[in-house]
Short mmCIF file of C-alpha atoms in Angstrom, two decimals:
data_model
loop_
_atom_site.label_atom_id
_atom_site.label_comp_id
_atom_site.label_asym_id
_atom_site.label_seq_id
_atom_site.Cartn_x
_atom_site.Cartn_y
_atom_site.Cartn_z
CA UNK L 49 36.22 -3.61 50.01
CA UNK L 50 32.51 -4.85 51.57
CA UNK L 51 31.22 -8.44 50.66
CA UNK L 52 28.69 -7.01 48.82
CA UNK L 53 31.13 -5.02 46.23
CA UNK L 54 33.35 -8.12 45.97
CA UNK L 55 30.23 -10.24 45.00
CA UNK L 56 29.29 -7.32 42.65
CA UNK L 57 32.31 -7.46 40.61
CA UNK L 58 32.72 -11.09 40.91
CA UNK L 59 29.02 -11.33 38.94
CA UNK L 60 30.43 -8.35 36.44
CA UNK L 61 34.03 -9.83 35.65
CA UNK L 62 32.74 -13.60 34.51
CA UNK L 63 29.20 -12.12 32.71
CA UNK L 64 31.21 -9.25 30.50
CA UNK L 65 34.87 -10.89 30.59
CA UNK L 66 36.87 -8.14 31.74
CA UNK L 67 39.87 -7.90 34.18
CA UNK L 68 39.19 -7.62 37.40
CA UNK L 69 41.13 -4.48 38.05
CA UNK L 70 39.00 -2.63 35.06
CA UNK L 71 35.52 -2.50 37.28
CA UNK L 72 36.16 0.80 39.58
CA UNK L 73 34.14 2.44 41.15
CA UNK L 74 33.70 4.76 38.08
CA UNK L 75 33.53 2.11 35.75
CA UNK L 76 30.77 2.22 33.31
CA UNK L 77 29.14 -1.11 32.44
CA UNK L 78 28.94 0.37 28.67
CA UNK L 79 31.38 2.81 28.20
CA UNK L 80 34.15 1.36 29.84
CA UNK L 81 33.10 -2.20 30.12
CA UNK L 82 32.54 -3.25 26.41
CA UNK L 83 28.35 -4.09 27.82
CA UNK L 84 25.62 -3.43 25.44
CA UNK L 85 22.67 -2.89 26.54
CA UNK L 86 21.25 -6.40 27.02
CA UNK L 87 24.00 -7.43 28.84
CA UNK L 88 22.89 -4.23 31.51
CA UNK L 89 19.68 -6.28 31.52
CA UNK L 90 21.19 -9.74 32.36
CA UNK L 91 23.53 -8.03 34.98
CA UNK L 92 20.58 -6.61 36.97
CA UNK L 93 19.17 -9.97 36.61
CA UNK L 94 22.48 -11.32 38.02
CA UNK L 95 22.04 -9.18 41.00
CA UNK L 96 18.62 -9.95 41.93
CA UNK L 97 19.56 -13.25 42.27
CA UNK L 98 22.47 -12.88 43.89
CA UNK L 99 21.18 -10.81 46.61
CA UNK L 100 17.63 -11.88 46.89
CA UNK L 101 16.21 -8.51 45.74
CA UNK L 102 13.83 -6.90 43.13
CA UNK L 103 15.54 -3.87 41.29
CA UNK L 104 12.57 -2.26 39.38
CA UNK L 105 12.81 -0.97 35.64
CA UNK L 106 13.13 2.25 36.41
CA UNK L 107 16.31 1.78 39.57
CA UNK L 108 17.82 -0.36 36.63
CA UNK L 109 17.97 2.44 34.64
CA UNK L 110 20.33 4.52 37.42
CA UNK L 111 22.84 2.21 37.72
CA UNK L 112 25.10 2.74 34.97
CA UNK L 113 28.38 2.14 36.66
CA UNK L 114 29.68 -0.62 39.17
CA UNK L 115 29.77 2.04 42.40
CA UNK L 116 26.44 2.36 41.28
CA UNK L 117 25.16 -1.11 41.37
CA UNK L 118 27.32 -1.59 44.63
CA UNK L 119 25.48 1.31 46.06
CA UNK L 120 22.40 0.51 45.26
CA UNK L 121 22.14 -3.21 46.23
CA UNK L 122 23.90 -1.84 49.82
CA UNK L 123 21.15 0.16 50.28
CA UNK L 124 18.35 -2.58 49.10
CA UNK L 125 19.38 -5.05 50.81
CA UNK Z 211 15.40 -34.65 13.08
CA UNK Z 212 13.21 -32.07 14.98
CA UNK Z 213 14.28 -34.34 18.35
CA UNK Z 214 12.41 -31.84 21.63
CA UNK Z 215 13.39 -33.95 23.82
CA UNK Z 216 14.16 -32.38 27.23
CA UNK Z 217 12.60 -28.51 25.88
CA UNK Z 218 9.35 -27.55 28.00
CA UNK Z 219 6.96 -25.64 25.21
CA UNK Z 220 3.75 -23.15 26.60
CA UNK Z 221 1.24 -23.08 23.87
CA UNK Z 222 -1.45 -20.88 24.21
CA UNK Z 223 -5.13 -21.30 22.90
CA UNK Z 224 -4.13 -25.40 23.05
CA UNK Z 225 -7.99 -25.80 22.97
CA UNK Z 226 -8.70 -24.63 19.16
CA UNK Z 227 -7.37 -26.85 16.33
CA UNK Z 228 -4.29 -25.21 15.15
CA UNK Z 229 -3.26 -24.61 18.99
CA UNK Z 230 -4.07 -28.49 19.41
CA UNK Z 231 -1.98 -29.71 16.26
CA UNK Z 232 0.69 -27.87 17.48
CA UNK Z 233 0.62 -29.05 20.85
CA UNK Z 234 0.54 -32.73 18.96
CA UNK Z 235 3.90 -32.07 17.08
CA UNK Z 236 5.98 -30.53 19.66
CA UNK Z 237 4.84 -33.33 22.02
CA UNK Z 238 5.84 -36.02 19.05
CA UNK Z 239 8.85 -34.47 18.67
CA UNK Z 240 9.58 -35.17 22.78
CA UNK Z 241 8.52 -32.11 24.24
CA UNK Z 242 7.00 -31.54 27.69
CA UNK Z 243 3.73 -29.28 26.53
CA UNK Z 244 2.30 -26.74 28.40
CA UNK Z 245 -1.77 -26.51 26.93
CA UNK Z 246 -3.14 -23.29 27.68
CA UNK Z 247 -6.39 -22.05 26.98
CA UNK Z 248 -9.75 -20.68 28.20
CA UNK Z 249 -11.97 -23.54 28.24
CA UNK Z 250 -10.08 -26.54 30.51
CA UNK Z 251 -12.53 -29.29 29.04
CA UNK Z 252 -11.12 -29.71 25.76
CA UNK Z 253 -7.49 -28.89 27.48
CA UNK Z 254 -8.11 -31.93 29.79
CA UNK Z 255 -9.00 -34.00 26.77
CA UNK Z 256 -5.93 -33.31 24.85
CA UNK Z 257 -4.02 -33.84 28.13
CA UNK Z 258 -5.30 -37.37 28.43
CA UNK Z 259 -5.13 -37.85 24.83
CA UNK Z 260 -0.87 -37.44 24.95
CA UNK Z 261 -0.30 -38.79 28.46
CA UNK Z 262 2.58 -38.17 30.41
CA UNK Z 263 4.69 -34.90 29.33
CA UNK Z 264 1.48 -32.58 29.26
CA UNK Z 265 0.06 -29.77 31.86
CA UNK Z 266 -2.95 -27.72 31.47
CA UNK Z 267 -2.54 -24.24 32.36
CA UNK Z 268 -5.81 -22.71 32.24
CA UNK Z 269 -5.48 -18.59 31.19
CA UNK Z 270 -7.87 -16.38 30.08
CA UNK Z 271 -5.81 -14.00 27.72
CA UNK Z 272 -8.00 -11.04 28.25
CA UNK Z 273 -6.89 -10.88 32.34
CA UNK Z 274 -3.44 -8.99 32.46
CA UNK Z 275 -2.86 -9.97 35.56
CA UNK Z 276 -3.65 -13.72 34.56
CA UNK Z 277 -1.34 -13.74 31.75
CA UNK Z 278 1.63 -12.08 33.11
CA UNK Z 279 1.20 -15.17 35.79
CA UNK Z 280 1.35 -17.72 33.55
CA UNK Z 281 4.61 -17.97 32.58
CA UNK Z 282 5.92 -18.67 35.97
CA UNK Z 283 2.90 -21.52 36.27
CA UNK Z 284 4.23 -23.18 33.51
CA UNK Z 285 7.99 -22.86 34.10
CA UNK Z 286 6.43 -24.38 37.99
CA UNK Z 287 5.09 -27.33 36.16
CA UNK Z 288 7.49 -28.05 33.21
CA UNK Z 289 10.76 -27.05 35.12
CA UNK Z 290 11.34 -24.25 32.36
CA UNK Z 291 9.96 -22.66 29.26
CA UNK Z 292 11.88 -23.00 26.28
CA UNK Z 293 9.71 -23.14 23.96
CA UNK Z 294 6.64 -20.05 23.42
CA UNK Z 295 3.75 -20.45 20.98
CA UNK Z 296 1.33 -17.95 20.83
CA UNK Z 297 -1.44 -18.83 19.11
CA UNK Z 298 -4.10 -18.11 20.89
CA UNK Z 299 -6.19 -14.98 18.99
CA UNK Z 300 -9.93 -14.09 18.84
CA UNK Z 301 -11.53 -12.59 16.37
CA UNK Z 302 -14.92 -10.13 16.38
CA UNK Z 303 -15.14 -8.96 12.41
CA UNK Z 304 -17.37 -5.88 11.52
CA UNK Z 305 -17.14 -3.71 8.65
CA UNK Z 306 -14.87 -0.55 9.57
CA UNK Z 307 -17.38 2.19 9.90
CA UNK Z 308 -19.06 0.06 12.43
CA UNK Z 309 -16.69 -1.37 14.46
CA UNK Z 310 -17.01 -0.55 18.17
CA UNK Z 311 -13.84 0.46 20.54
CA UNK Z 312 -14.85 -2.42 22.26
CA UNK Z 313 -14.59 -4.58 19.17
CA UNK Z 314 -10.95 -2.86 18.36
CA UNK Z 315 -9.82 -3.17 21.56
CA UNK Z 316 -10.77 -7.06 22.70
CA UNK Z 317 -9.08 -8.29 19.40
CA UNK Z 318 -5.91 -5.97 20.09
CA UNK Z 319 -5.84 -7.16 24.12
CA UNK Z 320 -6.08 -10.67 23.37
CA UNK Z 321 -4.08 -11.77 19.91
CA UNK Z 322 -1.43 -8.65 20.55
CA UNK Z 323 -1.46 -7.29 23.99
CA UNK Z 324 -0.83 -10.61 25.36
CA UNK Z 325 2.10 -11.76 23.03
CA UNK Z 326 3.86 -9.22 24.00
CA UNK Z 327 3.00 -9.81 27.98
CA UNK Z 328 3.63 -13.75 27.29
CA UNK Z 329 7.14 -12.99 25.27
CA UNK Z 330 8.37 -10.74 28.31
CA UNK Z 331 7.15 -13.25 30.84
CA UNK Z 332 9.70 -16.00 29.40
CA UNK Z 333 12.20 -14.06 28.71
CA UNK Z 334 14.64 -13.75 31.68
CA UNK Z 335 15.01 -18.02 31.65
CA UNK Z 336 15.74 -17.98 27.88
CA UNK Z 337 18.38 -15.30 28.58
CA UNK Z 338 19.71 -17.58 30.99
CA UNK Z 339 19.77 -21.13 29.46
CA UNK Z 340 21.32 -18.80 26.25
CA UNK Z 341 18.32 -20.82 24.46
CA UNK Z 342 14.87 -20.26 23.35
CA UNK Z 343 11.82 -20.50 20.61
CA UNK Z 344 9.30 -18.19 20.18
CA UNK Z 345 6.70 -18.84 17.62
CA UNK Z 346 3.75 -15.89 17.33
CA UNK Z 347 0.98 -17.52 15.19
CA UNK Z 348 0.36 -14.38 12.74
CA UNK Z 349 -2.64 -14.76 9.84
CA UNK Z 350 -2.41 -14.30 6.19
CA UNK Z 351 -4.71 -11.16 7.11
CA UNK Z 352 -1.93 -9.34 9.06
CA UNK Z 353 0.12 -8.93 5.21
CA UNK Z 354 -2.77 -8.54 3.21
CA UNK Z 355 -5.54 -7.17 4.65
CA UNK Z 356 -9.05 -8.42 4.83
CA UNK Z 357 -12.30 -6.17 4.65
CA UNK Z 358 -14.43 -6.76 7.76
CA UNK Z 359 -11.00 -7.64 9.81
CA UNK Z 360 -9.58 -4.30 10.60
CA UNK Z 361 -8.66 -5.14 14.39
CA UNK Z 362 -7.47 -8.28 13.42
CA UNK Z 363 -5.37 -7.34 10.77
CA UNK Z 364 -4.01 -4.93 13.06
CA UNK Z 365 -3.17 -7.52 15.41
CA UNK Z 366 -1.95 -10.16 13.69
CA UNK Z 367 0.72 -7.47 11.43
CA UNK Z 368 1.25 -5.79 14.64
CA UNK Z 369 2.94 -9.62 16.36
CA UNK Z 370 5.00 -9.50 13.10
CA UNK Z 371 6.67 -6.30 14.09
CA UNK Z 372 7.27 -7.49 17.45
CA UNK Z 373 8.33 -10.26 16.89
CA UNK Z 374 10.90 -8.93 14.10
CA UNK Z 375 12.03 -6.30 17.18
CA UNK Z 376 12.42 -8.83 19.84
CA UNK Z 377 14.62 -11.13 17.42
CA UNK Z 378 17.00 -8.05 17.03
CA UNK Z 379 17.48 -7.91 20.84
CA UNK Z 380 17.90 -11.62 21.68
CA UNK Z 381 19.50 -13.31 18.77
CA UNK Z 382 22.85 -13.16 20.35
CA UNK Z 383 21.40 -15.15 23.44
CA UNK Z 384 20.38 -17.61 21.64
CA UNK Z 385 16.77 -17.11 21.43
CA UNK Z 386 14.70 -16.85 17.73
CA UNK Z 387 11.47 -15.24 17.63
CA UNK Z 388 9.47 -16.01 14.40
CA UNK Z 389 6.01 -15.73 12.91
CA UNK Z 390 3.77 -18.21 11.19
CA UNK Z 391 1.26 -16.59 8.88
CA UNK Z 392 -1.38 -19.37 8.43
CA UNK Z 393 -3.82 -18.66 5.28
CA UNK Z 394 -6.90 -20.68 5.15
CA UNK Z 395 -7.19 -23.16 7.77
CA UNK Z 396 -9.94 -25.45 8.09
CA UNK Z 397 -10.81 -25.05 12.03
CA UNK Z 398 -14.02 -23.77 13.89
CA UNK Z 399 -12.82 -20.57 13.24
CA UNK Z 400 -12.80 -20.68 9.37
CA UNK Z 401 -16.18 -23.19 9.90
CA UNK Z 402 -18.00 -19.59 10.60
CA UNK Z 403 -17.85 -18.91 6.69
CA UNK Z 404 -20.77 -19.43 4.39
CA UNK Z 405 -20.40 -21.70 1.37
CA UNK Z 406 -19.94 -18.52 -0.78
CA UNK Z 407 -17.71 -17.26 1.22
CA UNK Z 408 -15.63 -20.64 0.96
CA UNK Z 409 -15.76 -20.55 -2.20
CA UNK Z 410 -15.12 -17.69 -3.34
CA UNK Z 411 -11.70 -18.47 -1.37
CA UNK Z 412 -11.16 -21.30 -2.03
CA UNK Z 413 -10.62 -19.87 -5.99
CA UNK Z 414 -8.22 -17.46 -4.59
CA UNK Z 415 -5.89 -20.73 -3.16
CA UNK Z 416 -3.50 -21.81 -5.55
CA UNK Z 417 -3.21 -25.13 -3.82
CA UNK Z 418 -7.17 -25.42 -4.55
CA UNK Z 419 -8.22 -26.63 -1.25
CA UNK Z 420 -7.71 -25.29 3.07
CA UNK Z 421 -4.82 -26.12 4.67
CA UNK Z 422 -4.89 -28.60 7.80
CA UNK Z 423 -3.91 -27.41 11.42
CA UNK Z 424 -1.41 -30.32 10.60
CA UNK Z 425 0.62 -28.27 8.14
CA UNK Z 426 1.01 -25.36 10.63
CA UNK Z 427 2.28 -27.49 13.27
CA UNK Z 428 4.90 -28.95 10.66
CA UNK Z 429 6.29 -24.99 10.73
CA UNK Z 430 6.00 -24.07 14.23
CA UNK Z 431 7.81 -27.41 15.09
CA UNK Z 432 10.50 -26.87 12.20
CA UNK Z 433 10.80 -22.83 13.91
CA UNK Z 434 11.16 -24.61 17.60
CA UNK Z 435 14.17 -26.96 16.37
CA UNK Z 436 17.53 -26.88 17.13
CA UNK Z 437 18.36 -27.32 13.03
CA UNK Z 438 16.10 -23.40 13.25
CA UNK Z 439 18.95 -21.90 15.06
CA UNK Z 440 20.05 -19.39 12.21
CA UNK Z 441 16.28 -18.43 11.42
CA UNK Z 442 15.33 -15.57 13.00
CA UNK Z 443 12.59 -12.52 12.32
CA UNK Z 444 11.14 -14.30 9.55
CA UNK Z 445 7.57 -15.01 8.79
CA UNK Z 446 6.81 -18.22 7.23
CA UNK Z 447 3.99 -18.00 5.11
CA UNK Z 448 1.98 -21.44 4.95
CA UNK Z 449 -0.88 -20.41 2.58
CA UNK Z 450 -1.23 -22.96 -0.47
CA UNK Z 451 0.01 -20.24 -2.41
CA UNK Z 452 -2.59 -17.94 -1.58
CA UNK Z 453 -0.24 -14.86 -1.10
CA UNK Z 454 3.31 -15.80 -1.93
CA UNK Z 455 5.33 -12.98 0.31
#
């Protein structure tokens, strides 16, 4: 797994408090991840810190799922 | 009680004399203020006037780009915002039929339009430090109407709304969002009434007399303590009785 996914889920298991073997690729912060949506909010806030980048509103929106938050920051950054 | 020590507070429209009271109680209760306004003179003076643990933050509310900087400026000069006050608001009466766009819209961008911009702009460090106050300075006129105050009526129900909304989204962080609906205040703004005018108010008061800026800061501070933790989306009317909501 690439740095940046393991930094991804690190930053998703402590902010929701879920196992570690829950966030899959597939995994959907809300559905499958007990998130609501503010938490979505504070995770893309998480991100931008972590990897020194600006996710807009409307990228936030797309990523609904960890492979999609790995995905996206891979590309971003 | 009400011990700010250590909690950063912006408060906009520090220049007028509720704005200024308010800025007075937080800072008595320990806070590092942040004194907004649009006219630095009276902003220095206040500065001066409470010493260390104040910063003037000049913002003119009616520049978008302006106000969405100012959060950042203060959290740059007080280390954080924890505490938001918006009090600043205008106000440009004129009977319905004859009120301009221009009219409609000023008193919208400014008392609304920026409350909202201000409330966003502090947002993401409350969400972090799982702790915030925000206090939108609403009117008596925003419940009950006034004739000759459309816009402003408009604008001053419209922050209660939003600020009922936003404490639905944020309460489980932490962060309380609350309106103060001051009646009659003796400030410069009231000061533009004629005697009649005062009068003819002043029998509509209960209480038989204005309130002080004094007894608004007493509820903003009591909204920014830590003892207001559980009070959240509620509008505390401070009106001598005048409209008991």
């Amino acid at each position: 797994m690439s740095d940046i996914a393991d930094r991804v889920k690190k930053i998703v298991v402590e902010h929701l408090s879920v196992e570690e073997d829950k966030v899959t690729e597939a995994a959907s912060f809300i559905d499958d991840l007990g998130a609501d949506s503010l938490d979505t909010v504070e995770l893309v806030m998480a991100f931008e810190e972590e990897f020194g980048i600006e996710i807009p509103d409307d990228a936030a929106e797309t990523i609904q799922t960890f492979g999609d938050a790995v995905k996206f920051i891979t590309e971003a950054s | 009680m009400f011990d700010l020590t250590g909690k950063c507070a912006l408060v906009t429209g520090a220049s007028g004399g509720i704005g200024g009271s308010i800025a007075k109680a937080l800072h008595g209760a320990g806070a590092t203020v942040g004194l907004s306004g649009t006219r630095t003179e009276p902003l220095e003076a206040l500065a001066a006037e409470l010493g260390e643990r104040a910063f003037v933050l000049p913002c003119n509310l009616s520049d978008a780009d302006a106000v969405n900087a100012l959060p950042k400026q203060a959290a740059e000069a007080m280390g954080s915002v924890d505490i938001l006050v918006n009090n600043a608001g205008i106000t440009r009466d004129n009977l319905f039929m004859r009120m301009s766009e221009d009219e409609w819209q000023s008193v919208i961008d400014v008392n609304l339009t920026s409350t909202f911009r201000l409330c966003k702009g502090v947002m993401r460090g409350m969400m972090k430090s799982r702790w915030g106050r925000i206090v939108n300075i609403s009117s008596i006129v925003g419940a009950t109407g006034n004739p000759g105050q459309g816009n402003y009526a408009a604008a001053k129900a419209g922050m209660i709304g939003m600020s009922k909304s936003l404490a639905y989204e944020v309460a489980s962080r932490g962060i309380t969002v609350n309106a103060v609906a001051p009646g009659f205040i003796a400030t410069a703004m009231t000061d533009k009434l004629n005697d009649d005018q005062k009068s003819g108010i002043m029998g509509q008061i209960p209480a038989g007399r204005m309130g002080s800026p004094e007894e608004i800061a007493a509820a903003v501070l009591y909204l920014s303590s830590n003892e207001a933790s559980y009070t959240t989306g509620a509008t505390l009317h401070v009106n001598g009785g005048m409209a008991m909501l």
